[in-house]
Structures are given as structure tokens and as C-alpha cells.
Short mmCIF file of C-alpha atoms and ligand atoms in Angstrom, two decimals:
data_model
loop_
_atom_site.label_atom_id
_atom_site.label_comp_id
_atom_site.label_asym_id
_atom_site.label_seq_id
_atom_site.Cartn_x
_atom_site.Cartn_y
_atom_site.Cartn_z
CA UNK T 1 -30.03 1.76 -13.82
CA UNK T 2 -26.34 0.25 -12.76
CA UNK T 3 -26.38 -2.50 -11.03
CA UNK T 4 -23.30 -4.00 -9.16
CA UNK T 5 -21.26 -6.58 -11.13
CA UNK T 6 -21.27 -10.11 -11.18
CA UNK T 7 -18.27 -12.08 -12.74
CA UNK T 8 -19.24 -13.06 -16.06
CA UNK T 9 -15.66 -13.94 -18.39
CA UNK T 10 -14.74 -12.84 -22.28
CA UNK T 11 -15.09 -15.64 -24.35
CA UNK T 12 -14.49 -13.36 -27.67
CA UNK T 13 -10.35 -14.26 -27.03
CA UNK T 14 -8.70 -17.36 -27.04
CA UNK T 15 -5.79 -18.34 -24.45
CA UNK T 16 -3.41 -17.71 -26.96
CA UNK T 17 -4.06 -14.05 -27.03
CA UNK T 18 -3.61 -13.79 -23.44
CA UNK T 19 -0.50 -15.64 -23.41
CA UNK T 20 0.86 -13.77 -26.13
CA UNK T 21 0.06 -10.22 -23.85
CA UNK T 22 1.71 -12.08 -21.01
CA UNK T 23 4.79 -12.23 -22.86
CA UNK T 24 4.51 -8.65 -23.90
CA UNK T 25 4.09 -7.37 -20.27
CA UNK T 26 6.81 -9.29 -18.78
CA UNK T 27 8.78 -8.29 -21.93
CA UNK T 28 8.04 -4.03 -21.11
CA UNK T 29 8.57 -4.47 -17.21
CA UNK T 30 12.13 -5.69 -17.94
CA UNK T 31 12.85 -2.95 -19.99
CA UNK T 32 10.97 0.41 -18.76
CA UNK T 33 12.39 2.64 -15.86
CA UNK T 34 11.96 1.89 -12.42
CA UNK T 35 11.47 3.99 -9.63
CA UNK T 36 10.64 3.51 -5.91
CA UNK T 37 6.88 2.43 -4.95
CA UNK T 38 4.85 3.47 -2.11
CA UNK T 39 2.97 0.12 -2.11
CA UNK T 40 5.55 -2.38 -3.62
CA UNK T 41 8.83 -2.09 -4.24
CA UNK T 42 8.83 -0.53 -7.19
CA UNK T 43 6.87 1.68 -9.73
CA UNK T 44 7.57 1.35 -13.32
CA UNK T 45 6.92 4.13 -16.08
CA UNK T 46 4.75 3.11 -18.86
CA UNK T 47 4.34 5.96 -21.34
CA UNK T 48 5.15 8.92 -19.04
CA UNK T 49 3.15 7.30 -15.94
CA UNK T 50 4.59 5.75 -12.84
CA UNK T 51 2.37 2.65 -12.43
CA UNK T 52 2.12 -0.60 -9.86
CA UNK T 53 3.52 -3.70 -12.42
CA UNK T 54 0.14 -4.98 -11.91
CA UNK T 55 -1.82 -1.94 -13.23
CA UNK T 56 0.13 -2.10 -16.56
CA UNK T 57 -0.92 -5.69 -17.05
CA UNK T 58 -4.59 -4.32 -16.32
CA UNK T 59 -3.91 -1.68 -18.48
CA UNK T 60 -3.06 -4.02 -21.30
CA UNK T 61 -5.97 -6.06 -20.54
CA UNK T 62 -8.09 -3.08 -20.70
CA UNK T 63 -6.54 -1.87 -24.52
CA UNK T 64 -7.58 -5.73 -25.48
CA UNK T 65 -10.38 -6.44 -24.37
CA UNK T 66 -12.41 -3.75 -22.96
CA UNK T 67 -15.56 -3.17 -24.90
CA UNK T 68 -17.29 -0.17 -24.15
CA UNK T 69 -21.05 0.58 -24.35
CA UNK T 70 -22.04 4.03 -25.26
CA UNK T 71 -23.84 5.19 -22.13
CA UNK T 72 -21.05 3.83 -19.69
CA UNK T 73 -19.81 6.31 -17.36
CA UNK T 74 -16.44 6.37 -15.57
CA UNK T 75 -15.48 8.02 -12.82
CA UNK T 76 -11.91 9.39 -13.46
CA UNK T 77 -8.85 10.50 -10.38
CA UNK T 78 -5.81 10.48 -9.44
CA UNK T 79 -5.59 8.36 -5.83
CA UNK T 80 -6.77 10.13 -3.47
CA UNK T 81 -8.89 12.49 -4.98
CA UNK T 82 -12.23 11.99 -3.77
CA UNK T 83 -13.12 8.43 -5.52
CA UNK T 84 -15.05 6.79 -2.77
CA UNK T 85 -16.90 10.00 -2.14
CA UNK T 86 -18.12 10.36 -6.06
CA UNK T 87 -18.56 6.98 -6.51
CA UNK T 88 -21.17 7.30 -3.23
CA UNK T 89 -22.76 10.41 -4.65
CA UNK T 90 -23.17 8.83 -8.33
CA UNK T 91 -24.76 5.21 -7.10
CA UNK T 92 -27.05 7.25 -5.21
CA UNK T 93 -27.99 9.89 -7.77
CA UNK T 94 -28.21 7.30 -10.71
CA UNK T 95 -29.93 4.97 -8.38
CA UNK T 96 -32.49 7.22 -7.00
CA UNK T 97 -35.35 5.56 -8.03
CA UNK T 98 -34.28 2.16 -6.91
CA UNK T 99 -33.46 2.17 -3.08
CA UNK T 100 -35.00 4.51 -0.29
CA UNK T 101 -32.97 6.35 1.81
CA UNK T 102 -34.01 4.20 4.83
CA UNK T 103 -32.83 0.86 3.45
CA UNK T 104 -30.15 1.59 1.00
CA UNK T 105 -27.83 -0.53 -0.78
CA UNK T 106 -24.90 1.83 0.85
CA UNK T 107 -25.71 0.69 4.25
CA UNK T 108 -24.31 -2.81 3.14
CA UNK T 109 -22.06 -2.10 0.64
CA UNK T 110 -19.14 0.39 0.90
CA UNK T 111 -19.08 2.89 -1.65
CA UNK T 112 -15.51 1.46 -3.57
CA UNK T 113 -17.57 -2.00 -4.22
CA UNK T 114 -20.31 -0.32 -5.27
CA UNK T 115 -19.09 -0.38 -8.80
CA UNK T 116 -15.56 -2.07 -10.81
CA UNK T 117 -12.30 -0.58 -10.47
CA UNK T 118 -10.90 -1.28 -14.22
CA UNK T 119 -7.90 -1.63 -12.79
CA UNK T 120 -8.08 -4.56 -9.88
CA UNK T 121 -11.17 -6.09 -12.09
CA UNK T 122 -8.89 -6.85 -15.35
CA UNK T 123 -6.01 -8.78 -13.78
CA UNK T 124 -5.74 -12.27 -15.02
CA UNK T 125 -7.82 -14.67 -17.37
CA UNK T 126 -11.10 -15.27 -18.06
CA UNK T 127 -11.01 -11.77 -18.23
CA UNK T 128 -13.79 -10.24 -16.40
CA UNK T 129 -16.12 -8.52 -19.59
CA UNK T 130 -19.35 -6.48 -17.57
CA UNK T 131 -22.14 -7.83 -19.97
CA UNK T 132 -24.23 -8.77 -17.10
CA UNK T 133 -24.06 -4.99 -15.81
CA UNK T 134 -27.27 -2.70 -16.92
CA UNK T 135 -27.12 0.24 -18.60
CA UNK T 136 -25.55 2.79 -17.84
CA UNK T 137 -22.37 0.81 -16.50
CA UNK T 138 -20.33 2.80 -14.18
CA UNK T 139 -16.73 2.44 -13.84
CA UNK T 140 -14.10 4.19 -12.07
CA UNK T 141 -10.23 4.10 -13.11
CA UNK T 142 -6.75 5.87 -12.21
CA UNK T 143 -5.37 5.59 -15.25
CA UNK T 144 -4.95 8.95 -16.42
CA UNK T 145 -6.97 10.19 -20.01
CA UNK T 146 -3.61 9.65 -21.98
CA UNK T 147 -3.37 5.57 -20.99
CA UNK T 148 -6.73 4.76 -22.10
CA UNK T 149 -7.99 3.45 -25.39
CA UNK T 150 -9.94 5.75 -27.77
CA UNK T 151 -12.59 3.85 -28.18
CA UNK T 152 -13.36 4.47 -24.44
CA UNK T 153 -12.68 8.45 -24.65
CA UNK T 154 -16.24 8.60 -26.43
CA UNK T 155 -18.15 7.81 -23.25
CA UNK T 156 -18.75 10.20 -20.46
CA UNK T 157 -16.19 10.63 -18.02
CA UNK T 158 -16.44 12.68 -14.53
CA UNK T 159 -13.01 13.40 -13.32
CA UNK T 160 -12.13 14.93 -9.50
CA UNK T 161 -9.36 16.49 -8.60
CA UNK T 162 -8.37 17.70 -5.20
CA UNK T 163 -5.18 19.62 -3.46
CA UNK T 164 -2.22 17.96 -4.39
CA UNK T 165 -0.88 18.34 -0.97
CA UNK T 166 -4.15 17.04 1.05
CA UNK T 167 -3.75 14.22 -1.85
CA UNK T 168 -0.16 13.43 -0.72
CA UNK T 169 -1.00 13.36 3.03
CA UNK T 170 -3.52 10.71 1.99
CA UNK T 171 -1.57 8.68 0.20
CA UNK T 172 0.63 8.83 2.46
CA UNK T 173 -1.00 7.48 5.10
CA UNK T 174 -3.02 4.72 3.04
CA UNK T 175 -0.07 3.66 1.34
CA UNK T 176 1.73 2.75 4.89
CA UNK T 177 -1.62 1.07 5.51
CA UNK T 178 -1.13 -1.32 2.51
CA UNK T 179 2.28 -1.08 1.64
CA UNK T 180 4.18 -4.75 1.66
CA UNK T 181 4.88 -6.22 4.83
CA UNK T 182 8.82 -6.67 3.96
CA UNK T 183 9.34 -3.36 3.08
CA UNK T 184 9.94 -0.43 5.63
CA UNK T 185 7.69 2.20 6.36
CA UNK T 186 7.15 5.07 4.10
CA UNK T 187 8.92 8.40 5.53
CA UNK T 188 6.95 11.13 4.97
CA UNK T 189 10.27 12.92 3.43
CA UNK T 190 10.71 10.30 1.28
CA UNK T 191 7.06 10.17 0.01
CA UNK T 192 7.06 14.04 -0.55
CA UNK T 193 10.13 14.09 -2.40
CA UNK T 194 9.07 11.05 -4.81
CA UNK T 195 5.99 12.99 -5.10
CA UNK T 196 7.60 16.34 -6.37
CA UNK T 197 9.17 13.74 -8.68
CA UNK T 198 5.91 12.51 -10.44
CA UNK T 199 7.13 8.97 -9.32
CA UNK T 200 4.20 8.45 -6.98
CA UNK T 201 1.36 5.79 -8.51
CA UNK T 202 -0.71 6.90 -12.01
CA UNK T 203 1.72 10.10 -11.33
CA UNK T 204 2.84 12.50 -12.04
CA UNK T 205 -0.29 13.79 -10.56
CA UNK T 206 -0.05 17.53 -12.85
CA UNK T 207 0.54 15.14 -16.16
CA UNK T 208 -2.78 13.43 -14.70
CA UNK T 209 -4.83 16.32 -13.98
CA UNK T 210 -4.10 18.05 -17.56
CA UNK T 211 -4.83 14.83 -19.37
CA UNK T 212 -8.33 15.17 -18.52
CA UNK T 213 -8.49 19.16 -17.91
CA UNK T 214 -7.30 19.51 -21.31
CA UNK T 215 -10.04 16.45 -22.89
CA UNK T 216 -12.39 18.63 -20.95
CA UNK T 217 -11.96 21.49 -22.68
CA UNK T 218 -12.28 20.04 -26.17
CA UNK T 219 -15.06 18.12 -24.98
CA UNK T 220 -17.07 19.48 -22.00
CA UNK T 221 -19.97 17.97 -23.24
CA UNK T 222 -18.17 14.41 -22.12
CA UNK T 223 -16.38 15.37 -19.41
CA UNK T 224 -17.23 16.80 -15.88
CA UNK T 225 -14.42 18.01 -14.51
CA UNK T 226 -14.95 18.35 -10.71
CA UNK T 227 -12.51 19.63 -7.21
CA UNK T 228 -13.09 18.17 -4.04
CA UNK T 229 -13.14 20.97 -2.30
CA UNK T 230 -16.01 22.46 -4.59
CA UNK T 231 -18.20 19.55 -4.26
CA UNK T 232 -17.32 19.86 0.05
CA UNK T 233 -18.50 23.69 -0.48
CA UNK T 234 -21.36 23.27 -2.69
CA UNK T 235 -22.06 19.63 -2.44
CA UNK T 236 -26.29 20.17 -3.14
CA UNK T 237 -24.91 22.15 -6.43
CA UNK T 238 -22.36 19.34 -7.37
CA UNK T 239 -25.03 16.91 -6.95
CA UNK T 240 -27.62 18.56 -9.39
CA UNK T 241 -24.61 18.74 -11.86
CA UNK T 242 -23.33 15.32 -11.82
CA UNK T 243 -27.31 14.28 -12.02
CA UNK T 244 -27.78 16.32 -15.13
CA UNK T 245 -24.51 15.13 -16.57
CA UNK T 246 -25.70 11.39 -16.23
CA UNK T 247 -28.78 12.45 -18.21
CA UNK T 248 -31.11 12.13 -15.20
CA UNK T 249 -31.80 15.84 -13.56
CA UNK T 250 -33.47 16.08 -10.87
CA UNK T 251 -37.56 17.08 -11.63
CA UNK T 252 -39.33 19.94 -9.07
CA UNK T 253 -41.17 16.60 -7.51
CA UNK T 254 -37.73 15.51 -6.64
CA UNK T 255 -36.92 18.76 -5.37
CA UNK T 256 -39.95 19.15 -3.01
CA UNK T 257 -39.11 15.81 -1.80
CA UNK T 258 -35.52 17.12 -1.32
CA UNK T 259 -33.97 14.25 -2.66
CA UNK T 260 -30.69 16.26 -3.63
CA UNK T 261 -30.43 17.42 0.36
CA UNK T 262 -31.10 13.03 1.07
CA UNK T 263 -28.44 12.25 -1.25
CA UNK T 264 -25.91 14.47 0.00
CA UNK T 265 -26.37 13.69 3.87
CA UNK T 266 -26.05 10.14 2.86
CA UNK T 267 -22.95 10.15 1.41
CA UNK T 268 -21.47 12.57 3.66
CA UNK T 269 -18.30 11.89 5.61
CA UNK T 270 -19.95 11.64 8.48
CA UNK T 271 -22.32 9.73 8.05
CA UNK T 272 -20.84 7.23 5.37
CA UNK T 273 -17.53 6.91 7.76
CA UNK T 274 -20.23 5.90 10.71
CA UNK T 275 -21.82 3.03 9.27
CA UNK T 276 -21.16 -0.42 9.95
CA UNK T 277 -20.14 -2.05 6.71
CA UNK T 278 -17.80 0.97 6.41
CA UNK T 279 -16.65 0.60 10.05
CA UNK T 280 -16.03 -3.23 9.96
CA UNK T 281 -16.09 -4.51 5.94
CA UNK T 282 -13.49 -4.99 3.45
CA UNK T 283 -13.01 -3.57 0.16
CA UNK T 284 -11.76 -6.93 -2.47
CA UNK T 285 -9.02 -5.88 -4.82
CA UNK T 286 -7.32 -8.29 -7.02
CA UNK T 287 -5.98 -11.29 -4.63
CA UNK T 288 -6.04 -8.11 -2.22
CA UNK T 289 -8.50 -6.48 0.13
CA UNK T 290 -8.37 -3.26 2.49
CA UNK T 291 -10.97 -2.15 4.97
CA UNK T 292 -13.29 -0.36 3.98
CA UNK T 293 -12.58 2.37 7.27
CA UNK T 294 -9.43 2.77 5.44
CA UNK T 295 -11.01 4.97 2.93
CA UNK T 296 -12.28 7.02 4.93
CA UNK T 297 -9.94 9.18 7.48
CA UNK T 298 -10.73 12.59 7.78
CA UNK T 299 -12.61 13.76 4.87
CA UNK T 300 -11.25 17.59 5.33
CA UNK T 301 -9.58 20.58 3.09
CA UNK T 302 -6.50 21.62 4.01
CA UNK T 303 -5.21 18.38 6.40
CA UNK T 304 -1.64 19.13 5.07
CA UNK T 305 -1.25 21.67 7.59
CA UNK T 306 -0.99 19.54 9.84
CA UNK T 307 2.13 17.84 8.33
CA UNK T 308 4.41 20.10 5.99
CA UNK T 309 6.57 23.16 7.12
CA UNK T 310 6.21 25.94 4.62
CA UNK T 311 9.33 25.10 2.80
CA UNK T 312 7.36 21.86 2.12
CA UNK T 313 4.37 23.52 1.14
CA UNK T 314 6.30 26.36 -1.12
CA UNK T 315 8.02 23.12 -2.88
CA UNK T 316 4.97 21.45 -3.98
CA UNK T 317 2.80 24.52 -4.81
CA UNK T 318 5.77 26.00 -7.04
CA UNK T 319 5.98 22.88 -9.10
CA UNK T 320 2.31 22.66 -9.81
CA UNK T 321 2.13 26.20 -10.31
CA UNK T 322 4.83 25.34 -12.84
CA UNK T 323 3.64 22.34 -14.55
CA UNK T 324 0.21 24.21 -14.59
CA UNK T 325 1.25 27.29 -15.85
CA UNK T 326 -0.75 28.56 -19.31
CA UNK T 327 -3.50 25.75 -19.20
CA UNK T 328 -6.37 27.78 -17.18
CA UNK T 329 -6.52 25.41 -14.13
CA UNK T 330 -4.76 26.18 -10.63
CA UNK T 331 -5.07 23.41 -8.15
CA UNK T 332 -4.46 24.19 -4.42
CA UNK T 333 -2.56 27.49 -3.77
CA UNK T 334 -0.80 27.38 -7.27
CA UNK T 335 -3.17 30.19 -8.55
P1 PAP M 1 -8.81 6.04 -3.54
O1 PAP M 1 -7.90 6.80 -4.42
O2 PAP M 1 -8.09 4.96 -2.77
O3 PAP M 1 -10.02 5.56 -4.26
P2 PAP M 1 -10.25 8.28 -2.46
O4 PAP M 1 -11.61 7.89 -2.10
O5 PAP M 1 -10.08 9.01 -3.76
O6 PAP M 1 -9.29 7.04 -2.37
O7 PAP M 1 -9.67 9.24 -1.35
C1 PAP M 1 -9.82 9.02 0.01
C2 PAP M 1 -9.97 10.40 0.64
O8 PAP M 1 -11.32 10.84 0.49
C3 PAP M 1 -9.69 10.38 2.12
O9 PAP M 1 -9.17 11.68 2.41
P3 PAP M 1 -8.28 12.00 3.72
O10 PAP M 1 -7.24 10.95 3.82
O11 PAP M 1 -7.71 13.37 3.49
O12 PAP M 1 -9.22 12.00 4.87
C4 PAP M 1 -11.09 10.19 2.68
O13 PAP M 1 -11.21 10.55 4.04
C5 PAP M 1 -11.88 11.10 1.78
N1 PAP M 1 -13.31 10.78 1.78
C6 PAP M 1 -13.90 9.55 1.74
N2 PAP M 1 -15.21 9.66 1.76
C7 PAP M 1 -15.50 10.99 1.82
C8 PAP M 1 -16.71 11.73 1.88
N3 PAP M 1 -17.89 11.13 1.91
N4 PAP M 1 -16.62 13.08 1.92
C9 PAP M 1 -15.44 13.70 1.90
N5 PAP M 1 -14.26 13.06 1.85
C10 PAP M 1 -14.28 11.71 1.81
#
């Protein structure tokens, strides 16, 4: 059963390692591209990625000193994808056995604390190592398939994807949430056309999606690869899939209990975004910390109507259609 994390530190690396990657990162920021950020003020591309300077220090950090455990599962997206939503459904489904529906540990927690980000929990040293976590550890990253180290690629992933235009309208409106006080606000011009770009955070977003479409494909077996908007139409299906993936179906008693129908109104948008602790607590990352309403907004398919012309719409859905073109997955309207 996963539990949340405590804060137990690596001892297995001296100082002297870590100083040595310090070097190294302030080393590669100086010389890799730059682009603008959403957040801060700038994004910087680390092997074909547009990343936050501080999530290619993690990223180091993770190549280093990560040490995986055979039955950890991550939980794989691109922002805005549907994280706190799966990471909900997957506490609750691994978890089953653990909390009742009545008194659960999501009333009290909010579904991003329920277990690490990789990248806010590996920032500076002691770095953080898991080892008080039980089995299976779940994680959940950004960093798309391509960034991570093989020795994590043998553990099971589930990846969501969503829209890439309901994905930018959400960004783009949790980014102005967050984004440094002494820099102006975000247009939404601006944030579409760095978008197109790729230069938008663990973007491009179609690089992202195909890293882990294609891993999918050679490996189905260790990697779920699930669309919002099929888990919002079929969530009770979605469920019993992500269960069986984990290793832990769901048996008939289950089912005449309707556990899978519990599971799913729990962690619905309604009723998750209605809670207190999501209404009124805070969500710690790094030195920084959002609240947790912020994660939730509307929760819908298809919100980008409400802020791109067609020209705007026709611009993103040709490029994906584009990029996408020849690998068997359409995204959106690009089919
Ligand atoms: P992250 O990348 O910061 O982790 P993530 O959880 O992936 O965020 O995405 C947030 C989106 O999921 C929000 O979409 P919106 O801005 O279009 O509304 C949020 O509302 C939506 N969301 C959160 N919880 C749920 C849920 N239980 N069901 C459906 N959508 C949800």
C-alpha cells in the first residue's frame, strides 16, 4: 500500500558529489538556449525540452540519485493534463482497502500532496531518497519519457494526455496565478504563440506526448497511456483499468459493493473541488506553495471555446496534426 512521504535524506553521496553537480548545472544554464517563461523569466532547453532552471537541477538530481524500486509507479503528463485528477483516482484505487469512503485521507489532504512530485521533491541537499515510502511508491513527474533515466523506464508508468488547447487555457490561467510578482502578466497571445513554439514548460507538448505514446507501444505492458477526456467519458471503465494495471483489479465483492462507482464520485470534480482542504489548503512545492483551489477550475472538455477564434484554434490543431502525423495518435481535433 503507498503511503504519503516523510523526509528521510540519501546518505549513499557525499557533499562533494553534490557540489560537483552544482557546478555542472550552473555550468549548462549559462550555455543552453533561453526562451521566455510563463512562470519565471525564462525557460531554458535541456535536450530538446523547455524547462524551469530549477527542474533541470531536479532533473540532475533525479539521474544521480534516484533509486528506483521495481513496483514503483509514476504517474506521467504534460502540465495540465489531468495530474491532480489521476493522482486522486490512483490513491484511492491503490488505497482501497485502507480508508473508507466516509473518512478518507482525501478529505484532508489534496490530491497533489497525496504523493511526491520528482520534480519539487529533488531540489537541494540532503537529497530527499523515499525509503520510508511502502511498496508500491507512487510518483508523479513532467519530465517527459526522453529526460528520464533508464533505470526508471523499467517501472510502470501511467501517462494522461488531454487537448492541447484545453491544456493551454489551463496553463494559462495557472501560470498568471503563480507567475513572479515582477514580471507582467501573461497575454493570452503571447502564451499561445510560445505554445505553438514548444517553448512552454516540459514542452514542446507533441515531443512530450510521443515520448511516452511511442514507449507505449513498445511496451504496453508498462505503460497506460490514458486522455482526459476518455477517463471524463468512461471514468468507471478508466478506473477498472488503471486498478488492473497497478496489479490490484477489482474482485465481484468489490463490485457488489460498488467500490469502482465510490471511487469515481470521490474524486470527481465536483466533489473533490467542494471540499474544504481543497477549498482553503495549500499545495508545498520547493520553497513554494499554491492553493490547493488552484488546481482545480473547471474540470471540463472543450473550455478553449471560450477563448480562441478559429484562426487560433486552426493554428494549434494544424501543428499537432503535423507533429503527430504517421505515429497512430490524434490528440484534440488533429485526427
Ligand atoms: P498540474 O499540471 O499543475 O498538476 P493538472 O491537475 O494536470 O495540473 O491539471 C489541472 C486541470 O485538471 C484543471 O483543468 P481546467 O483548468 O481546464 O479546469 C482542473 O480543473 C482539472 N481537474 C482537476 N481535478 C479534476 C477532476 N477531479 N476531474 C476533472 N478535471 C479535474
Amino acid at each position: 500500500m503507498s503511503t504519503p512521504p516523510s523526509r528521510p535524506i540519501t546518505e549513499s553521496k557525499e557533499d562533494g558529489d553534490y557540489i560537483k553537480l552544482c557546478e555542472e548545472y550552473n555550468c549548462l544554464i549559462e550555455t543552453i538556449p533561453k526562451g521566455n517563461g510563463w512562470r519565471v523569466k525564462h525557460l531554458h532547453n535541456y535536450n530538446g525540452f523547455w524547462l524551469n532552471p530549477i527542474y533541470i537541477k531536479a532533473n540532475l538530481l533525479l539521474h544521480a540519485y534516484f533509486k528506483p524500486h521495481p513496483t514503483d509507479i509514476f504517474l506521467a503528463s504534460f502540465m495540465k493534463s489531468g495530474t491532480t485528477w489521476l493522482k486522486a483516482l490512483m490513491i484511492s484505487t491503490i488505497n482501497r482497502h485502507r480508508y473508507s469512503f466516509s473518512d478518507h485521507h482525501l478529505h484532508y489532504h489534496g490530491p497533489q500532496s497525496t504523493f511526491p512530485f520528482l520534480e519539487t521533491e529533488l531540489h537541494s541537499y540532503p537529497i530527499t531518497d523515499f525509503t520510508d515510502m511502502s511498496a508500491p511508491r507512487l510518483f508523479s513527474t513532467h519530465f517527459p519519457r526522453t529526460l528520464l533515466p533508464p533505470s526508471v523506464t523499467s517501472c510502470k508508468f501511467i501517462y494522461i494526455c488531454r487537448d492541447p488547447k484545453d491544456v493551454l487555457v489551463s496553463k494559462w490561467f495557472f501560470m498568471n496565478k503563480i507567475r513572479d510578482k515582477d514580471l507582467p502578466p501573461l497575454s493570452f497571445d503571447e502564451a499561445l504563440d510560445l505554445f505553438c513554439q514548444g517553448i512552454s514548460d516540459f514542452g514542446p507538448i507533441w515531443e512530450h506526448v510521443l515520448s511516452y505514446w511511442r514507449a507505449s507501444l513498445d511496451a504496453p505492458d508498462k505503460i497506460l497511456f490514458l486522455k482526459y477526456e476518455e477517463v471524463k467519458e468512461q471514468p468507471e471503465a478508466m478506473v477498472r483499468k488503471l486498478a488492473a494495471f497497478m496489479g490490484e483489479p477489482f474482485t465481484k465483492e468489490e463490485d457488489e459493493k460498488r467500490v469502482v462507482e465510490n471511487i469515481v464520485n470521490m474524486c470527481s470534480f465536483e466533489n473533490l473541488s467542494n471540499l474544504e482542504v481543497n477549498k482553503t489548503g495549500v499545495f508545498k512545492f520547493g520553497k513554494a506553495e499554491v492553493g490547493n483551489r488552484e488546481f482545480f477550475r473547471k474540470g471540463k472538455i472543450g473550455d478553449w471555446q471560450n477563448y480562441m477564434t478559429e484562426e487560433m484554434k486552426e493554428r494549434i490543431d494544424g501543428i499537432i496534426h503535423e507533429k503527430l502525423k504517421g505515429s497512430g495518435l490524434t490528440l484534440g481535433e488533429s485526427a
